[in-house]
mmCIF file of C-alpha atoms in Angstrom:
data_model
loop_
_atom_site.group_PDB
_atom_site.id
_atom_site.type_symbol
_atom_site.label_atom_id
_atom_site.label_comp_id
_atom_site.label_asym_id
_atom_site.label_seq_id
_atom_site.Cartn_x
_atom_site.Cartn_y
_atom_site.Cartn_z
ATOM 1 C CA MET A 20 39.130 48.999 188.017
ATOM 2 C CA LYS A 21 39.367 48.621 191.558
ATOM 3 C CA LYS A 22 39.800 45.445 191.318
ATOM 4 C CA THR A 23 42.103 45.382 188.831
ATOM 5 C CA PHE A 24 44.244 47.672 190.804
ATOM 6 C CA ALA A 25 43.868 44.920 193.909
ATOM 7 C CA CYS A 26 45.370 41.938 192.182
ATOM 8 C CA MET A 27 47.818 44.068 190.423
ATOM 9 C CA ALA A 28 48.455 44.894 194.425
ATOM 10 C CA LEU A 29 48.525 41.670 195.266
ATOM 11 C CA ALA A 30 50.581 40.242 192.762
ATOM 12 C CA ALA A 31 53.301 42.367 193.378
ATOM 13 C CA ALA A 32 53.615 41.574 197.014
ATOM 14 C CA LEU A 33 53.757 38.393 196.050
ATOM 15 C CA ALA A 34 56.712 38.254 193.605
ATOM 16 C CA PRO A 35 59.511 37.319 195.989
ATOM 17 C CA PHE A 36 57.948 34.293 196.625
ATOM 18 C CA ALA A 37 58.368 33.313 193.193
ATOM 19 C CA SER A 38 62.149 34.411 193.295
ATOM 20 C CA ALA A 39 62.859 32.519 196.543
ATOM 21 C CA HIS A 40 61.699 29.077 194.672
ATOM 22 C CA ALA A 41 65.818 29.323 193.329
ATOM 23 C CA ALA A 42 67.903 27.102 196.085
ATOM 24 C CA VAL A 43 71.296 26.051 196.663
ATOM 25 C CA ILE A 44 73.600 23.267 197.683
ATOM 26 C CA THR A 45 77.378 23.344 197.484
ATOM 27 C CA TYR A 46 79.344 20.126 198.125
ATOM 28 C CA THR A 47 83.603 20.628 199.382
ATOM 29 C CA ASP A 48 86.264 18.216 199.030
ATOM 30 C CA SER A 49 90.366 18.717 199.015
ATOM 31 C CA LYS A 50 93.801 17.557 198.715
ATOM 32 C CA ALA A 51 96.154 18.092 201.244
ATOM 33 C CA LEU A 52 99.364 19.350 200.659
ATOM 34 C CA THR A 53 101.356 17.573 198.399
ATOM 35 C CA THR A 54 105.261 17.620 196.108
ATOM 36 C CA THR A 55 104.265 17.863 192.554
ATOM 37 C CA ASN A 56 103.844 16.223 190.253
ATOM 38 C CA TRP A 57 100.085 15.011 191.380
ATOM 39 C CA SER A 58 97.220 13.118 190.386
ATOM 40 C CA ASP A 59 93.963 12.163 192.884
ATOM 41 C CA ALA A 60 90.060 11.959 193.033
ATOM 42 C CA LEU A 61 87.947 13.953 194.913
ATOM 43 C CA SER A 62 84.139 12.426 195.916
ATOM 44 C CA PHE A 63 81.115 15.004 195.173
ATOM 45 C CA SER A 64 77.569 14.430 195.648
ATOM 46 C CA LYS A 65 75.642 13.819 192.978
ATOM 47 C CA PHE A 66 71.980 16.283 192.478
ATOM 48 C CA ASP A 67 68.683 13.956 193.218
ATOM 49 C CA THR A 68 66.359 14.988 190.834
ATOM 50 C CA SER A 69 63.782 14.345 193.326
ATOM 51 C CA LEU A 70 64.350 18.098 194.486
ATOM 52 C CA GLY A 71 63.501 19.498 191.583
ATOM 53 C CA THR A 72 65.247 20.634 188.694
ATOM 54 C CA LEU A 73 68.705 21.730 188.079
ATOM 55 C CA THR A 74 69.436 25.234 186.438
ATOM 56 C CA SER A 75 73.499 25.509 186.543
ATOM 57 C CA ILE A 76 76.238 23.606 188.310
ATOM 58 C CA ARG A 77 79.162 25.905 189.316
ATOM 59 C CA PHE A 78 82.702 24.236 189.184
ATOM 60 C CA ASP A 79 85.604 25.972 191.999
ATOM 61 C CA LEU A 80 89.010 25.197 191.709
ATOM 62 C CA GLU A 81 90.740 27.362 194.085
ATOM 63 C CA GLY A 82 94.439 26.502 194.976
ATOM 64 C CA VAL A 83 98.497 26.836 196.836
ATOM 65 C CA VAL A 84 102.021 26.773 195.434
ATOM 66 C CA GLN A 85 104.617 26.515 198.371
ATOM 67 C CA GLY A 86 107.918 25.997 197.864
ATOM 68 C CA VAL A 87 111.441 27.183 197.412
ATOM 69 C CA GLY A 88 113.293 28.399 194.140
ATOM 70 C CA SER A 89 116.862 29.416 193.704
ATOM 71 C CA ALA A 90 118.688 30.473 190.652
ATOM 72 C CA GLU A 91 122.734 31.769 190.089
ATOM 73 C CA SER A 92 123.882 33.722 187.160
ATOM 74 C CA LEU A 93 126.574 32.171 185.068
ATOM 75 C CA ASP A 94 127.361 35.635 183.329
ATOM 76 C CA THR A 95 129.896 37.728 182.963
ATOM 77 C CA SER A 96 128.307 40.367 183.555
ATOM 78 C CA ALA A 97 125.469 42.014 185.821
ATOM 79 C CA SER A 98 121.373 40.231 185.691
ATOM 80 C CA THR A 99 118.708 40.694 187.101
ATOM 81 C CA VAL A 100 116.767 37.659 187.668
ATOM 82 C CA THR A 101 113.201 36.198 187.678
ATOM 83 C CA LEU A 102 111.788 33.184 189.430
ATOM 84 C CA SER A 103 108.434 31.971 189.163
ATOM 85 C CA LEU A 104 106.563 29.350 191.969
ATOM 86 C CA GLY A 105 104.253 27.720 190.290
ATOM 87 C CA SER A 106 101.819 25.216 189.836
ATOM 88 C CA LEU A 107 98.918 24.320 187.066
ATOM 89 C CA LEU A 108 96.090 22.685 188.739
ATOM 90 C CA GLY A 109 93.430 21.258 187.195
ATOM 91 C CA LEU A 110 89.774 19.743 188.058
ATOM 92 C CA THR A 111 88.656 17.312 185.095
ATOM 93 C CA ARG A 112 85.277 14.946 184.518
ATOM 94 C CA PRO A 113 85.456 11.362 184.522
ATOM 95 C CA ASP A 114 86.233 10.989 181.321
ATOM 96 C CA HIS A 115 89.238 13.737 181.873
ATOM 97 C CA THR A 116 87.853 16.315 180.038
ATOM 98 C CA THR A 117 88.713 19.870 181.627
ATOM 99 C CA LEU A 118 86.143 21.443 183.973
ATOM 100 C CA VAL A 119 87.972 24.245 185.756
ATOM 101 C CA VAL A 120 92.438 25.033 185.979
ATOM 102 C CA THR A 121 93.573 27.983 188.139
ATOM 103 C CA ASN A 122 97.471 28.848 188.230
ATOM 104 C CA PRO A 123 99.073 29.973 191.417
ATOM 105 C CA VAL A 124 102.090 31.445 191.171
ATOM 106 C CA PHE A 125 105.317 33.285 193.408
ATOM 107 C CA THR A 126 107.248 35.587 191.434
ATOM 108 C CA GLN A 127 110.514 37.504 193.278
ATOM 109 C CA THR A 128 113.143 39.439 191.316
ATOM 110 C CA PHE A 129 116.799 39.448 191.969
ATOM 111 C CA ASP A 130 119.487 41.773 191.025
ATOM 112 C CA PHE A 131 122.899 39.911 190.553
ATOM 113 C CA THR A 132 126.612 40.885 190.239
ATOM 114 C CA ALA A 133 128.543 38.971 187.871
ATOM 115 C CA PHE A 134 129.251 35.010 187.844
ATOM 116 C CA ASP A 135 131.131 35.044 191.355
ATOM 117 C CA ASN A 136 132.982 31.499 190.825
ATOM 118 C CA SER A 137 130.655 29.712 193.235
ATOM 119 C CA ALA A 138 127.734 28.234 192.085
ATOM 120 C CA ASN A 139 125.911 27.622 195.203
ATOM 121 C CA PHE A 140 123.417 29.545 195.190
ATOM 122 C CA ALA A 141 124.241 32.384 197.426
ATOM 123 C CA GLY A 142 126.850 34.899 197.177
ATOM 124 C CA THR A 143 126.711 38.506 194.586
ATOM 125 C CA SER A 144 125.346 36.360 191.628
ATOM 126 C CA GLY A 145 123.412 33.720 193.599
ATOM 127 C CA GLY A 146 120.119 33.781 195.520
ATOM 128 C CA SER A 147 117.122 31.920 196.889
ATOM 129 C CA THR A 148 113.157 32.975 197.552
ATOM 130 C CA GLY A 149 112.853 30.929 201.258
ATOM 131 C CA THR A 150 109.553 28.980 201.569
ATOM 132 C CA VAL A 151 106.943 31.453 199.968
ATOM 133 C CA SER A 152 103.287 30.424 198.632
ATOM 134 C CA ALA A 153 101.080 31.601 196.751
ATOM 135 C CA THR A 154 97.071 30.951 195.911
ATOM 136 C CA GLY A 155 95.011 31.221 192.775
ATOM 137 C CA SER A 156 91.280 30.146 192.510
ATOM 138 C CA ASN A 157 89.146 30.170 188.888
ATOM 139 C CA PHE A 158 85.036 29.077 188.115
ATOM 140 C CA PHE A 159 82.965 27.400 185.491
ATOM 141 C CA VAL A 160 80.129 27.303 185.477
ATOM 142 C CA SER A 161 78.200 24.787 183.353
ATOM 143 C CA ASN A 162 74.109 25.096 182.227
ATOM 144 C CA ASN A 163 75.274 22.054 179.627
ATOM 145 C CA ALA A 164 72.243 18.865 179.356
ATOM 146 C CA SER A 165 74.979 16.517 179.049
ATOM 147 C CA ASP A 166 76.754 18.203 183.065
ATOM 148 C CA PHE A 167 73.526 17.991 184.425
ATOM 149 C CA ALA A 168 72.981 13.979 183.132
ATOM 150 C CA LEU A 169 76.267 13.227 184.540
ATOM 151 C CA PHE A 170 75.967 15.314 187.686
ATOM 152 C CA SER A 171 72.098 13.645 189.097
ATOM 153 C CA SER A 172 70.091 10.877 189.478
ATOM 154 C CA LEU A 173 67.424 9.647 191.692
ATOM 155 C CA GLY A 174 68.339 9.240 195.077
ATOM 156 C CA GLY A 175 72.263 11.115 194.741
ATOM 157 C CA GLY A 176 74.943 9.073 194.717
ATOM 158 C CA THR A 177 78.287 10.656 194.054
ATOM 159 C CA ILE A 178 80.514 10.925 191.418
ATOM 160 C CA ALA A 179 84.272 11.718 190.956
ATOM 161 C CA LEU A 180 85.898 14.366 189.860
ATOM 162 C CA GLY A 181 89.909 14.278 189.246
ATOM 163 C CA ILE A 182 92.184 16.962 190.815
ATOM 164 C CA ASP A 183 95.901 17.295 189.268
ATOM 165 C CA ALA A 184 98.612 19.547 189.555
ATOM 166 C CA ILE A 185 102.120 20.292 187.629
ATOM 167 C CA GLY A 186 105.191 22.335 188.263
ATOM 168 C CA ASN A 187 105.190 24.538 186.452
ATOM 169 C CA SER A 188 108.210 27.030 187.365
ATOM 170 C CA SER A 189 110.752 29.266 186.006
ATOM 171 C CA GLY A 190 113.556 31.848 185.505
ATOM 172 C CA THR A 191 114.031 34.074 183.437
ATOM 173 C CA GLY A 192 116.584 37.638 183.045
ATOM 174 C CA SER A 193 119.949 35.851 182.635
ATOM 175 C CA GLY A 194 121.658 34.004 179.449
ATOM 176 C CA ASN A 195 123.826 31.615 181.045
ATOM 177 C CA LEU A 196 121.053 31.134 183.902
ATOM 178 C CA ILE A 197 121.191 27.754 186.638
ATOM 179 C CA THR A 198 117.664 27.598 188.110
ATOM 180 C CA GLN A 199 116.466 25.139 190.763
ATOM 181 C CA PHE A 200 112.550 24.251 192.679
ATOM 182 C CA ASN A 201 111.006 22.642 194.976
ATOM 183 C CA THR A 202 107.060 22.502 194.713
ATOM 184 C CA ALA A 203 103.912 21.192 196.695
ATOM 185 C CA ALA A 204 100.675 22.451 195.470
ATOM 186 C CA SER A 205 97.512 22.009 197.520
ATOM 187 C CA GLY A 206 93.295 21.837 196.240
ATOM 188 C CA VAL A 207 90.059 23.081 197.498
ATOM 189 C CA ALA A 208 87.057 21.928 194.946
ATOM 190 C CA LYS A 209 83.368 23.103 195.234
ATOM 191 C CA VAL A 210 80.846 21.961 192.882
ATOM 192 C CA THR A 211 77.313 23.941 193.595
ATOM 193 C CA TYR A 212 73.966 22.973 192.636
ATOM 194 C CA THR A 213 71.478 25.793 191.500
ATOM 195 C CA TYR A 214 67.583 24.473 190.798
ATOM 196 C CA THR A 215 64.423 24.860 191.385
ATOM 197 C CA PRO A 216 62.423 22.749 193.647
ATOM 198 C CA THR A 217 59.557 20.613 193.260
ATOM 199 C CA THR A 218 57.013 22.972 194.105
ATOM 200 C CA PRO A 219 54.721 21.003 196.532
ATOM 201 C CA THR A 220 51.029 20.865 196.786
ATOM 202 C CA GLY A 221 49.306 23.907 198.351
ATOM 203 C CA ASP A 222 52.288 26.571 197.106
ATOM 204 C CA VAL A 223 51.754 30.467 196.926
ATOM 205 C CA PRO A 224 50.359 30.758 193.422
ATOM 206 C CA GLU A 225 52.792 32.089 190.633
ATOM 207 C CA PRO A 226 52.076 36.325 189.988
ATOM 208 C CA ALA A 227 51.978 34.898 186.757
ATOM 209 C CA SER A 228 48.501 32.709 187.502
ATOM 210 C CA LEU A 229 47.356 35.782 189.430
ATOM 211 C CA ALA A 230 47.308 37.446 186.145
ATOM 212 C CA LEU A 231 44.579 34.640 185.094
ATOM 213 C CA ILE A 232 42.670 34.576 188.032
ATOM 214 C CA CYS A 233 42.194 38.808 188.140
ATOM 215 C CA GLY A 234 41.630 38.699 184.500
ATOM 216 C CA GLY A 235 39.353 36.361 184.776
ATOM 217 C CA LEU A 236 37.442 38.397 188.009
ATOM 218 C CA GLY A 237 37.188 41.243 185.733
ATOM 219 C CA LEU A 238 35.773 39.404 182.646
ATOM 220 C CA LEU A 239 33.213 38.529 185.208
ATOM 221 C CA GLY A 240 33.091 41.825 186.713
ATOM 222 C CA ALA A 241 32.394 43.211 183.146
ATOM 223 C CA ILE A 242 29.563 40.297 182.420
ATOM 224 C CA ARG A 243 28.089 41.803 186.020
ATOM 225 C CA ARG A 244 27.844 45.574 184.754
ATOM 226 C CA LYS A 245 26.557 44.736 181.144
ATOM 227 C CA LYS A 246 23.337 42.618 182.838
ATOM 228 C CA ALA A 247 22.772 45.533 185.199
#
């Protein structure tokens, strides 16, 4: 009985070693602020299979939209107009299938009078946001074997992922409305590999292995007691 308790205590003490075996590597690349619409490619290191076994790949995408939105209401009565400056950013695999998408949006509301007979985005029936910006982020975690194969190789290497930004702005609230938008977008992408490292010779045994050892010791003790 004492041996059993001793083995249980030893297994509990060494349990953290098992959870500590998970490891993480993250790679980052970015696209600078550029007038929408644009498409480009980002480069990331592949997972080196000599390090261990992949368990998941996480893709993070953060986007920024920056620009100016203007509107002029041509209605013959007062109206409330909302301008939304946005950009739809996407990160794609080499075959152009989507990994993750984010949509940063800035929104501002205006109270306009009836058309003041001057379509200049000013006065009482028009207005502008001035230069504004907004951020957005999203992520995707893959446990797919095909992604594991695509993003890993012995010795590492690199993989190019597509990134694009499309202007996604709008103006609403007036039946007769002139809008004008000028937007730029930037993006930062991260690829994070979570894996189980290859176990070097001489590592501390897992609790499951300890349980087998303890079971064997208990059996030997029982045999000795029986002989006695």
